[in-house]
XYZ file of C-alpha atoms in Angstrom:
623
model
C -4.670 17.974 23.746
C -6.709 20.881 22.370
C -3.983 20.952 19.538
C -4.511 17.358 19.057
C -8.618 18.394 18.562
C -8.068 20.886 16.486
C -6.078 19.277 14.119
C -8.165 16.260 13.962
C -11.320 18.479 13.114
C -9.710 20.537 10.483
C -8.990 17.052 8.704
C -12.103 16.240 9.417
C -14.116 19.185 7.927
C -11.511 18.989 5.026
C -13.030 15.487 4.007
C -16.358 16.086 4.752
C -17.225 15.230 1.504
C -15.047 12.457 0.295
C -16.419 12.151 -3.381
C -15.896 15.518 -3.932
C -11.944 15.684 -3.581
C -11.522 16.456 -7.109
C -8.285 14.718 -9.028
C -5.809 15.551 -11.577
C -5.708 12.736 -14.498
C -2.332 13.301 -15.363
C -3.132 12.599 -19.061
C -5.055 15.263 -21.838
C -8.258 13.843 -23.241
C -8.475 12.684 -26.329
C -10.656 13.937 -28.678
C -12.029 11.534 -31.617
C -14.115 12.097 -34.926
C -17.199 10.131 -35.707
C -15.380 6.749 -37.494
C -11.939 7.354 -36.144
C -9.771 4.687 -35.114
C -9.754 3.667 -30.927
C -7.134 1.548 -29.975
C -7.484 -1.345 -27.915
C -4.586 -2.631 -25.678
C -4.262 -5.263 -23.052
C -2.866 -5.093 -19.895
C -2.255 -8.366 -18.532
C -4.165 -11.052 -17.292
C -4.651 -11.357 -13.004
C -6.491 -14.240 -10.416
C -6.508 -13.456 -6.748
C -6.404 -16.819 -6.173
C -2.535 -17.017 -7.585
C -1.473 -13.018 -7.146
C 0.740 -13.880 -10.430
C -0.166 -11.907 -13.097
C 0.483 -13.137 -16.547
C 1.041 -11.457 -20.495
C -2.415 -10.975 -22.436
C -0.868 -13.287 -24.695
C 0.327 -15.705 -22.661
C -2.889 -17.859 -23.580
C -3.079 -18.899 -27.227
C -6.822 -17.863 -27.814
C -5.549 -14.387 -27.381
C -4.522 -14.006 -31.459
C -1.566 -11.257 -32.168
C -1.941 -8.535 -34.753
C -0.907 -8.939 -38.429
C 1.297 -6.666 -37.797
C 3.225 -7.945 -34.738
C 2.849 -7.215 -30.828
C 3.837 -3.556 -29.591
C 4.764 -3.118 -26.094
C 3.967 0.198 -24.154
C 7.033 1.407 -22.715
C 5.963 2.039 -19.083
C 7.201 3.834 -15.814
C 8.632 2.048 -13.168
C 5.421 1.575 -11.220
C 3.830 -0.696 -13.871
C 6.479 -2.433 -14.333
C 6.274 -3.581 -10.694
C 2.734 -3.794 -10.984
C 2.994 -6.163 -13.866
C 1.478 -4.323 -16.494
C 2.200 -4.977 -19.785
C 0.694 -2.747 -21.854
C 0.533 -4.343 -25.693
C -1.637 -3.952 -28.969
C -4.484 -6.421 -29.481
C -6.257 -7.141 -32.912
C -9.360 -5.868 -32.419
C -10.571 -2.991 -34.631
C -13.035 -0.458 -32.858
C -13.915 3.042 -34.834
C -15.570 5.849 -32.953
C -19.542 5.903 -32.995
C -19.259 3.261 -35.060
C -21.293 -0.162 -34.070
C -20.268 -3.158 -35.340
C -22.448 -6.730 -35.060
C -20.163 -9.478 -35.106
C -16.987 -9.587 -36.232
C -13.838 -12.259 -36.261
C -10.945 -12.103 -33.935
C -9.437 -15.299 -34.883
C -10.619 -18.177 -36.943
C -10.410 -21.654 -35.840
C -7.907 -21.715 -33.508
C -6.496 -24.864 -32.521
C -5.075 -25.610 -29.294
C -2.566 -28.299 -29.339
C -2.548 -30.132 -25.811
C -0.084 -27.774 -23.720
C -1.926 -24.817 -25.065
C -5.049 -26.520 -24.005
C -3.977 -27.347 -20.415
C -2.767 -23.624 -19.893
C -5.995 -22.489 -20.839
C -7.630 -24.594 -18.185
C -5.506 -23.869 -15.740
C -5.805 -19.903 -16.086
C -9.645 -20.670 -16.532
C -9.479 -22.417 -13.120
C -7.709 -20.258 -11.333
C -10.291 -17.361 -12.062
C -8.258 -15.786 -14.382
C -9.698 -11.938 -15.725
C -8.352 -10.139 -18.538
C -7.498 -6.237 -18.530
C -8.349 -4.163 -21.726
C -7.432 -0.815 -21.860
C -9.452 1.909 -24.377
C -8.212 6.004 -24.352
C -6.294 4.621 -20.919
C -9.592 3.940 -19.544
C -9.921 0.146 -18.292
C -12.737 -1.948 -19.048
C -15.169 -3.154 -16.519
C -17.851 -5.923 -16.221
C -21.163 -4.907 -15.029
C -23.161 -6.831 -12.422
C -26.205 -6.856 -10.262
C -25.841 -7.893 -6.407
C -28.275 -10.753 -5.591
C -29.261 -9.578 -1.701
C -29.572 -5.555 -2.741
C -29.956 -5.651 -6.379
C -27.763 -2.664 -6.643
C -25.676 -2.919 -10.120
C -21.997 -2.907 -9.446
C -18.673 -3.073 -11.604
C -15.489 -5.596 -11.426
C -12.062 -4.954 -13.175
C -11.500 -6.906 -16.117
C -13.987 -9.551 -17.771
C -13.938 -13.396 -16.834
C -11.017 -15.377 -19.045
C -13.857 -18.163 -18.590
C -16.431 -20.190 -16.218
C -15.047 -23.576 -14.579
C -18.185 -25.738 -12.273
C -16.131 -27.413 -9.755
C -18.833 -29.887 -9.541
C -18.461 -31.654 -13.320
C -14.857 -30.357 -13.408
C -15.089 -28.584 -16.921
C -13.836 -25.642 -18.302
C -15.516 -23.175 -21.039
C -14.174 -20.586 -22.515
C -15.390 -17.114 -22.905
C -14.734 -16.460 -26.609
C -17.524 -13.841 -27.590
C -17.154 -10.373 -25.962
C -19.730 -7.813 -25.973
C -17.721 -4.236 -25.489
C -19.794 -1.558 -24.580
C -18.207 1.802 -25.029
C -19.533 5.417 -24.101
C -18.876 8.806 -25.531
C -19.765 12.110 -24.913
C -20.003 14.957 -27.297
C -18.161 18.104 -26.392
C -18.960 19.602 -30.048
C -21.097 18.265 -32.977
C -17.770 16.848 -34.425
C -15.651 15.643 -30.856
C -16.208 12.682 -29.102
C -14.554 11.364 -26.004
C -14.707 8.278 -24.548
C -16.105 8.373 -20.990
C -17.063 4.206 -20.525
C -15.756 1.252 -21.375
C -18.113 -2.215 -20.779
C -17.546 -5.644 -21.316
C -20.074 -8.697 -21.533
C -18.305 -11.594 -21.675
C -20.382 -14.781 -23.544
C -19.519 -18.470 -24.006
C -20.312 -19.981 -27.594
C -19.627 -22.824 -29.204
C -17.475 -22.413 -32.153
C -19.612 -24.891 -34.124
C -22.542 -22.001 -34.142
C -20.401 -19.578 -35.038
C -20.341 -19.100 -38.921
C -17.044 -16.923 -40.207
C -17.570 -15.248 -43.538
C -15.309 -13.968 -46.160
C -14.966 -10.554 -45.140
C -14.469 -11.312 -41.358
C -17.964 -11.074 -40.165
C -19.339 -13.832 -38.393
C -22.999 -14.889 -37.658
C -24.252 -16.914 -34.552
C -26.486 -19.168 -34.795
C -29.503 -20.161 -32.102
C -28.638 -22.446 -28.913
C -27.397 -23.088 -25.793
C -24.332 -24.766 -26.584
C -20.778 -22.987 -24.935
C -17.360 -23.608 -25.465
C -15.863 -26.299 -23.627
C -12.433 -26.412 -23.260
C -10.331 -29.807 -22.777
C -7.487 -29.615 -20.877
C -6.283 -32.725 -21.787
C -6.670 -32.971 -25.651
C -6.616 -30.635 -28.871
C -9.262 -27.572 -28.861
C -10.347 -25.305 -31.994
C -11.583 -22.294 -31.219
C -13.259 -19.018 -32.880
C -12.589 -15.866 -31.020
C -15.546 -12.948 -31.961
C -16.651 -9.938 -30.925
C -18.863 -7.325 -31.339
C -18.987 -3.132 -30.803
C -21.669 -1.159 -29.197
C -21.465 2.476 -28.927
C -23.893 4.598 -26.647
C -24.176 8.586 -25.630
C -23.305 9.301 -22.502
C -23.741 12.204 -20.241
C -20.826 11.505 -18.011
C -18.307 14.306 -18.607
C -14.422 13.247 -19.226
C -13.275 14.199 -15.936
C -15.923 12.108 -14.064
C -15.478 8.954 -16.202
C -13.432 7.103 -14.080
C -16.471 7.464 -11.300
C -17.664 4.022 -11.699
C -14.285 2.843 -10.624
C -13.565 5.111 -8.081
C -17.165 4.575 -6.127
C -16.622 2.699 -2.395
C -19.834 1.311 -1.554
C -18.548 1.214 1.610
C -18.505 4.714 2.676
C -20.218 4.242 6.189
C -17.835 1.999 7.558
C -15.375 4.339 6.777
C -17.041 7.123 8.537
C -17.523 4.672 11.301
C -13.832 3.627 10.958
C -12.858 7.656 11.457
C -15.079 7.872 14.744
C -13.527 4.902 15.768
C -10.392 6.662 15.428
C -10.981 9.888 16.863
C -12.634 7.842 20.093
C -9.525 5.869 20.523
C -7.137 8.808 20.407
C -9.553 11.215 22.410
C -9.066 8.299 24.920
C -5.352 8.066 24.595
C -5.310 11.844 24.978
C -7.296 11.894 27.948
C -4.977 9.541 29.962
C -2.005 11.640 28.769
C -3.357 14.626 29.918
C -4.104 13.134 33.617
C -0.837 12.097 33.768
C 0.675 15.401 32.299
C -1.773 17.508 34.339
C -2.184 15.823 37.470
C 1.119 12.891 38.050
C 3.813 15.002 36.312
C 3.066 18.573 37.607
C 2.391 17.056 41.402
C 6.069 15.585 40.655
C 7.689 18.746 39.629
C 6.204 20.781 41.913
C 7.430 18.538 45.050
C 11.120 17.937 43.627
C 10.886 21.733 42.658
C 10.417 22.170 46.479
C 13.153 23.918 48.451
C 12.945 22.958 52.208
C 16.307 23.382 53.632
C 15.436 21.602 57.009
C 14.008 18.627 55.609
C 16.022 16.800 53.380
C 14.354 14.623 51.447
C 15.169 11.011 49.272
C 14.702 11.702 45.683
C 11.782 8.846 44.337
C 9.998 7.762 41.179
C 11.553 9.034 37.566
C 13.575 11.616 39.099
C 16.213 9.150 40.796
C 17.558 7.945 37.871
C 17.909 11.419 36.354
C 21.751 10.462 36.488
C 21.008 7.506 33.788
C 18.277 8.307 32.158
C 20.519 9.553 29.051
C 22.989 7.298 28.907
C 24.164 5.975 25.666
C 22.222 2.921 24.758
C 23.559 -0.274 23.617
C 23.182 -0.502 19.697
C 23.217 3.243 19.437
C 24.371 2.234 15.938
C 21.786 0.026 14.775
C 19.368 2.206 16.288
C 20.446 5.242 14.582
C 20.288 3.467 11.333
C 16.578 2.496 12.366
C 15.678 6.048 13.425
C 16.936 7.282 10.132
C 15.156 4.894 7.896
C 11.988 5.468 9.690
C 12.324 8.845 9.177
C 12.850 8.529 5.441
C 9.719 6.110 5.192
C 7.528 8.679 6.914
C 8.639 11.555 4.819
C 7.902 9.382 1.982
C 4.423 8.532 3.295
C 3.247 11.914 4.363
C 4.107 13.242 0.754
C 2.732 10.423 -1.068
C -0.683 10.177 0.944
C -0.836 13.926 0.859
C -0.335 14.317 -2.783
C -2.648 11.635 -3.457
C -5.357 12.904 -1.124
C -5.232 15.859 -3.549
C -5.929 14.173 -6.384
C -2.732 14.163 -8.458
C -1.657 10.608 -8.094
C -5.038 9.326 -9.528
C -5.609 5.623 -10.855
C -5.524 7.367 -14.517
C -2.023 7.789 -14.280
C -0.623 4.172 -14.486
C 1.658 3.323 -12.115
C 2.387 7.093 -10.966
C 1.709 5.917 -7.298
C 4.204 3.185 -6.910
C 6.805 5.499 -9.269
C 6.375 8.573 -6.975
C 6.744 6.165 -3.455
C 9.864 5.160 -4.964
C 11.628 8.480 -6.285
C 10.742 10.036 -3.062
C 12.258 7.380 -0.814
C 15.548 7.731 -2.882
C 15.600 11.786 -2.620
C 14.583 12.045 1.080
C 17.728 10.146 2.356
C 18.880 13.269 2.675
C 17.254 14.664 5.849
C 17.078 10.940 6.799
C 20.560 10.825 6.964
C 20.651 14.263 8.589
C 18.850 13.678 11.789
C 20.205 9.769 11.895
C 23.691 11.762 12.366
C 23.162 14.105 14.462
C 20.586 11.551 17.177
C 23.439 9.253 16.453
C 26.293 12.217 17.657
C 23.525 13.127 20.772
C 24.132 9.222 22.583
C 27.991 9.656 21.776
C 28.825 7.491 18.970
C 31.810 7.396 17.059
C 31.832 5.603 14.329
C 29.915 7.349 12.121
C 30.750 6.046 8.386
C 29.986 3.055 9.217
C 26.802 4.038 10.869
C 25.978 6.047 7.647
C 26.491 3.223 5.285
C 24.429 1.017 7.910
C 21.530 3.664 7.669
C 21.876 3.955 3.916
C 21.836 0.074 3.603
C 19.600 -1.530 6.597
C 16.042 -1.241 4.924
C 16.758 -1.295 1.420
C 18.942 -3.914 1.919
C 16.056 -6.340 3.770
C 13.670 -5.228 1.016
C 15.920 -6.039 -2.138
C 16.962 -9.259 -0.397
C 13.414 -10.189 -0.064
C 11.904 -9.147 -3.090
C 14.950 -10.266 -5.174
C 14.334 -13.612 -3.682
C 10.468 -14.082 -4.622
C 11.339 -12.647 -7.820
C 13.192 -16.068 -8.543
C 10.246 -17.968 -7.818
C 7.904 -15.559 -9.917
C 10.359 -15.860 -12.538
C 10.325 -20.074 -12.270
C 6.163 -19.184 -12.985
C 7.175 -17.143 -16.114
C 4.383 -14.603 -15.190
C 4.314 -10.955 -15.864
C 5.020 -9.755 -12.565
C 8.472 -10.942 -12.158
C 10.869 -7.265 -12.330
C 12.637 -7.708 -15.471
C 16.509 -8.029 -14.585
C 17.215 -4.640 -15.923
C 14.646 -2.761 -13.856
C 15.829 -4.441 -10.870
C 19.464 -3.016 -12.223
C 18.076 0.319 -12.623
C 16.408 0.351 -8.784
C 19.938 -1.089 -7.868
C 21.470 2.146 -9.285
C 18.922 4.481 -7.626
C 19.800 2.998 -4.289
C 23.669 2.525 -4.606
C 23.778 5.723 -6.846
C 21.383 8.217 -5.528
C 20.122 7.251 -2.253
C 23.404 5.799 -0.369
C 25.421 9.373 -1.341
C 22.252 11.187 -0.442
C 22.217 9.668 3.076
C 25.805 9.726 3.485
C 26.216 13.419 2.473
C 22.994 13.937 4.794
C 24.482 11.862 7.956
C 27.787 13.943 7.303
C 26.834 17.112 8.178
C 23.986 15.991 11.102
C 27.334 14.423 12.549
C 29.051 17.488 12.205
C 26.548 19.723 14.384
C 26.420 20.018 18.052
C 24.622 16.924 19.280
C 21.214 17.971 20.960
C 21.700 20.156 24.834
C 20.395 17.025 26.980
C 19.248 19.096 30.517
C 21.048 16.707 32.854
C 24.311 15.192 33.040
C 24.955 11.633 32.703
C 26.743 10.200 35.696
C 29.896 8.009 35.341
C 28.544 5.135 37.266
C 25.405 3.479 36.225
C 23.045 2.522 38.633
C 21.257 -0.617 39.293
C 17.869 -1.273 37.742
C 15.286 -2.797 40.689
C 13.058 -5.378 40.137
C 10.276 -4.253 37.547
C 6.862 -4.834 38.070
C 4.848 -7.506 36.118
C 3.075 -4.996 33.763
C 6.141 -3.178 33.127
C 7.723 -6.708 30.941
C 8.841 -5.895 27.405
C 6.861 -8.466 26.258
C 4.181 -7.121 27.885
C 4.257 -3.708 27.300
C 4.773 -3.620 23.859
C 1.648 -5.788 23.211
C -0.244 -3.375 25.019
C 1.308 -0.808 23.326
C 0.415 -2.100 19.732
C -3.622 -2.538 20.255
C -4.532 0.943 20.410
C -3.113 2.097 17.942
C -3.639 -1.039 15.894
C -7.345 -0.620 16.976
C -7.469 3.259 15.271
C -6.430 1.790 11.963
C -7.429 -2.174 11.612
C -10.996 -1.017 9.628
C -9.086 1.233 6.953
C -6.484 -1.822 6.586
C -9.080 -4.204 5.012
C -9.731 -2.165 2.437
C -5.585 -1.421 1.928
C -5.410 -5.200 1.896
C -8.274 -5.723 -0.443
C -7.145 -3.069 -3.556
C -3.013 -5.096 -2.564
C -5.027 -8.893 -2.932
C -8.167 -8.521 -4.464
C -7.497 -6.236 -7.898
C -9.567 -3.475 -6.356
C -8.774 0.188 -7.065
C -7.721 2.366 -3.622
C -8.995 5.774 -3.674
C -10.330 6.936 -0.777
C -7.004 9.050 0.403
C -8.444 11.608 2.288
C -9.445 8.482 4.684
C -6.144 7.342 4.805
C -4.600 10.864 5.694
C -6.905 11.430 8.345
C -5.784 7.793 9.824
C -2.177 8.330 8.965
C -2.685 11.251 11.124
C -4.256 9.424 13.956
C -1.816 6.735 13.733
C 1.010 9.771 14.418
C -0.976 11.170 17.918
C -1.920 7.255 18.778
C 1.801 6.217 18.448
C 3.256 9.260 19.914
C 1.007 9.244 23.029
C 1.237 5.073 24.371
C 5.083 5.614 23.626
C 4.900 8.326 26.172
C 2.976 6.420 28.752
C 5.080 3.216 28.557
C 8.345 5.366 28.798
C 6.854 7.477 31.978
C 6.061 4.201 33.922
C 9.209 2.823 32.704
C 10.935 5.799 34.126
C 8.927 6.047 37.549
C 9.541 1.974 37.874
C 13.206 3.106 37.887
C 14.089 1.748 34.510
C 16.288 4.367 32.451
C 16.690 1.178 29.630
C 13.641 3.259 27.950
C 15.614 4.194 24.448
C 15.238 0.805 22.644
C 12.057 0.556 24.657
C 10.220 3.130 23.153
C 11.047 1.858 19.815
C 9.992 -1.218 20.041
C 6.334 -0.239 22.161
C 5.340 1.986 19.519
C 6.288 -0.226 17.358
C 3.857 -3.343 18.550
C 1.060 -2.557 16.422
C 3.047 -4.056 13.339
C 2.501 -7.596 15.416
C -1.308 -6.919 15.168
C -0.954 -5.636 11.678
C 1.204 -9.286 10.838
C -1.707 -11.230 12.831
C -4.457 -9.934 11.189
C -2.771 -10.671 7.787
C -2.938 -14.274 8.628
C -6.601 -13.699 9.730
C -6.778 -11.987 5.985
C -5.366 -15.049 3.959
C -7.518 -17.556 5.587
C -10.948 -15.925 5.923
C -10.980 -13.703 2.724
C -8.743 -15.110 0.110
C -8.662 -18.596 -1.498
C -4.807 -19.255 -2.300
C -4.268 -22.758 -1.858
C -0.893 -22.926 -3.842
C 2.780 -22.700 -2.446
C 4.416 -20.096 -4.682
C 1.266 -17.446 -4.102
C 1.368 -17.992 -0.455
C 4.749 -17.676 -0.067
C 4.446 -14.103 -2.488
C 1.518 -13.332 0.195
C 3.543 -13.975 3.543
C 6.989 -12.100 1.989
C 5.739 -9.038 0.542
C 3.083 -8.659 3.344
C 6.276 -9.240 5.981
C 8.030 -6.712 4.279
C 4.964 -4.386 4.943
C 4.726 -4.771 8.500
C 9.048 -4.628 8.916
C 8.191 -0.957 6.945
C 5.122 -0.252 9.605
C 7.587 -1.231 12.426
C 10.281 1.096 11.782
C 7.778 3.723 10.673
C 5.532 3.678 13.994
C 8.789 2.740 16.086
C 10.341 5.820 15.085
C 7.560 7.902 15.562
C 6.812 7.059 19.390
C 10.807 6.986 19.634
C 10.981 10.717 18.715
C 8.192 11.514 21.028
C 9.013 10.161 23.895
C 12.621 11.590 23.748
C 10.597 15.231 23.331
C 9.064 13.895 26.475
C 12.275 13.186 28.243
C 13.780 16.004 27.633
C 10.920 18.274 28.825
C 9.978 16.535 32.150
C 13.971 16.877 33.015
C 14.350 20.258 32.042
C 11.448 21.212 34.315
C 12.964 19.922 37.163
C 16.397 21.050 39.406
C 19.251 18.645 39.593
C 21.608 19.513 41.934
């Protein structure tokens, strides 16, 4: 236990000061001259209302350069993302302010153009400019604390539910900052939008591509069910800034909800002092009063053996499934090795937002490359309960997970593909993550289940009689069911606070920072999992039940069910998907999360409760 405190106070004194944890951009600043060209890209369009993000251009309005559309090639993690980074006509110079200028002239919107406009404008469609990598933002000020605040993206347009109209937003204000790092070199440090609704009729286009606006009220409806013509404008407002490069991408970063996170950590740390008190009364008190009296040598009074030393005999006995539970074991340890590094890396800064898509890429490369000591210890735990088959037991830990995720992912892809939106995986990406798996990660865990097979098997401390015994009756509390329910809320409970925010950057378009949090809960979740595994497999043992193998698994494992629940308390209390196709993208992927959690947390309390096993039985003499 004082371990446990230690630990948990060094993480906590490490993240004292959350703001402060400094981060690596992963991209050189660019330096401009006064008049310089700054490029202005588009990354895609996105609604949490449908989660299916669509192609900047995928609305007419949105006019294509002279000179033709150039895609960004990206990494693999915007790709799944569903970025789709592409030049855009408008014309921005540094320092250089420019009143009103034409996008596009008179624009007209023949009637399928027109009712894809008012769908997207319906849905609460934003759009995602990018300028010097930095994306835009639209600034706000909260009604109840009149505190000014920032959302991604700018508004596509306004619908009123009441009168059932659409307008368009087809003047945009962008705001950009610099700061001076010489009299000549400027970089850009902010990037504002104000998004306006005019009527094209008010707008006046000269010769030259300038554009005056004339006085009024008037905004631009859209139709949905007839022709539209439409003037896109803009105009360019440069400011001085004092924000330094490396602090630009503050405004984004900023959680105004730093107190319930703090409050979310003491929640934590109460929980899993509280787990570690009951362990410790049990370790000091239960299991050393045990020892010591089956440790006791009284040669005139011979005594029945009782409680969790009777079924010493069975209690490592092969279980059924050793196969499929190797192949869990294995995959659980190759998603917590990817976890650790990712959340650590990130907690240090060098897997910031800046660097498009470097999270997702990094998750995935390291997955792939740690099937190595995956397959390792999946081998040799799978040699240790005396299995034999061990190629196929490889291929089934190589395969398993992966195999669940493609499937489901591969499937939803179909119906993001029948939406035509961005975020469907292109057919050759999805061939290239094919190859990674088949062609890096299956040898890796084959090669690495190879050689754990090939070791001795781990020294159990007592021998495994030929006969089993019979299993009595089991108490009510003591019910799978049962057990792993209770299991899953504490450890559930250390977590649930951080997981709304998790959910909210997944579902709501909001950027996830905050990874010093999330390595001091990751943490938690470890001791929280590690500990009720323990307790459900001592009580299992002392009830006579040596079936505690898959049992531990699956207890530790329980929280996933509260993890799954609160995900349908999620969709229907903080999100406002009505459609099939969106729901159905909601319920899969967020599945797939929670099968990933339960393998992850199963295999964690599984490894400590066989350290457990092993330790009370080697403390006591068998004769």
């Amino acid at each position: 236990m004082a371990h446990t405190v230690f630990i948990l106070f060094v993480c906590i004194g490490f993240l004292l000061k959350p703001h402060a944890t400094f981060y690596i951009p992963g991209v050189a600043p660019l330096d401009f001259h006064k008049g310089e060209n700054v490029e202005v890209k588009a990354v895609k369009m996105t609604s949490t209302k449908t989660q299916l993000p669509y192609d900047y251009y995928d609305v007419a309005v949105h006019c294509k350069p002279l000179n033709g559309t150039k895609y960004k090639s990206e990494n693999l993690g915007e790709i799944l993302r569903g970025d789709r980074i592409v030049n855009t006509k408008y014309k921005v110079e540094m320092d250089v302010n420019v009143q009103c200028q034409t996008l596009c002239k008179d624009i007209t919107l023949n009637q399928e153009q027109s009712a894809t406009l008012g769908k997207r404008i319906r849905n609460n469609y934003y759009v995602h400019l990018l300028v010097d990598n930095l994306p835009c933002a639209t600034k706000f000020q909260s009604v109840q604390t009149h505190e000014v605040l920032y959302e991604h993206g700018y508004r596509l347009g306004m619908y009123t539910k009441e009168s059932d109209e659409a307008f368009l937003n087809n003047h945009l204000v962008i705001k950009l900052f610099y700061h001076k790092e010489s009299e000549e070199l400027y970089r850009v440090v902010g990037f504002e939008v104000e998004p306006k609704s005019i009527d094209s009729k008010r707008i006046t286009v000269s010769d030259d591509g300038s554009c005056t606006i004339q006085n009024g009220k008037t905004t631009q409806k859209i139709d949905p069910k007839g022709e539209n013509k439409v003037t896109m404008t803009y105009e360019i407002e440069w400011s001085a800034s004092e924000t330094r490069w490396a602090s630009r991408w503050d405004t984004y970063l900023t959680m105004t909800d730093v107190q319930i996170h703090w409050f979310s950590i003491v929640n934590s740390v109460i929980v899993v002092f509280f787990l570690a008190g009951i362990l410790s009364m049990i370790i000091v008190k239960t299991l050393r009063r045990d020892i010591a009296r089956y440790n006791q040598e009284d040669s005139d009074d011979v005594t029945e053996e009782t409680g969790w030393k009777l079924v010493h005999g069975d209690v490592f006995r092969p279980p059924r499934r050793k196969n499929v539970l190797a192949a869990l074991i294995g995959s659980g340890i190759q998603i917590f090795l990817m976890s650790f590094i990712v959340i650590v890396f990130a907690a240090l800064g060098m897997l910031s937002p800046s660097s498009r898509g470097a999270l997702i890429t990094a998750a995935c490369f390291l997955y792939v490359f740690m099937g190595l000591v995956a397959g390792f210890y999946s081998g040799r735990i799978y040699k240790t309960i005396k299995g034999s088959n061990w190629k196929r037991t490889a291929a089934l830990t190589a395969t398993l997970y992966p195999a669940v995720v493609f499937s489901v992912g591969f499937f939803l892809n179909f119906f993001i593909w029948g939406r035509r939106s961005s975020g469907a995986v292109p057919f050759s990406t999805m061939l290239a993550i094919l190859v990674m798996w088949l062609g890096i990660s299956f040898p890796l865990v084959c090669l690495g289940f190879y050689f754990g097979y090939r070791k001795q098997p781990y020294e159990q401390p007592v021998r495994t009689n030929q006969i089993p015994r019979q299993v009595p009756e089991q108490q009510w509390f003591l019910h799978p069911v049962l057990s792993t329910l209770m299991a899953g809320v504490l450890p559930f409970g250390a977590m649930f606070i951080e997981l709304f925010f998790i959910f909210s950057a997944i579902w709501e378009n909001q950027y996830y920072y905050l990874f010093g949090f999330l390595f001091l809960v990751f943490i938690i979740i470890i001791v929280s999992c590690s500990q009720i595994s323990i307790v459900i497999t001592y009580f299992q043992l002392c009830g006579e039940d040596y079936h505690w193998w898959w049992r531990s698994f699956i207890a530790s494992g329980g929280s996933a069910f509260y993890v799954f629940t609160y995900s349908i308390f999620y969709f229907f209390t903080k999100l406002d998907i009505t459609e099939l196709v969106p729901s159905m993208l909601y319920f899969g992927y967020t599945l797939l999360i929670c099968f990933t959690f339960w393998i992850l947390t199963g295999t964690i309390g599984f490894i400590a409760s066989y350290i457990f096993v092993r330790k009370i039985y080697a403390a006591v003499k068998i004769e």
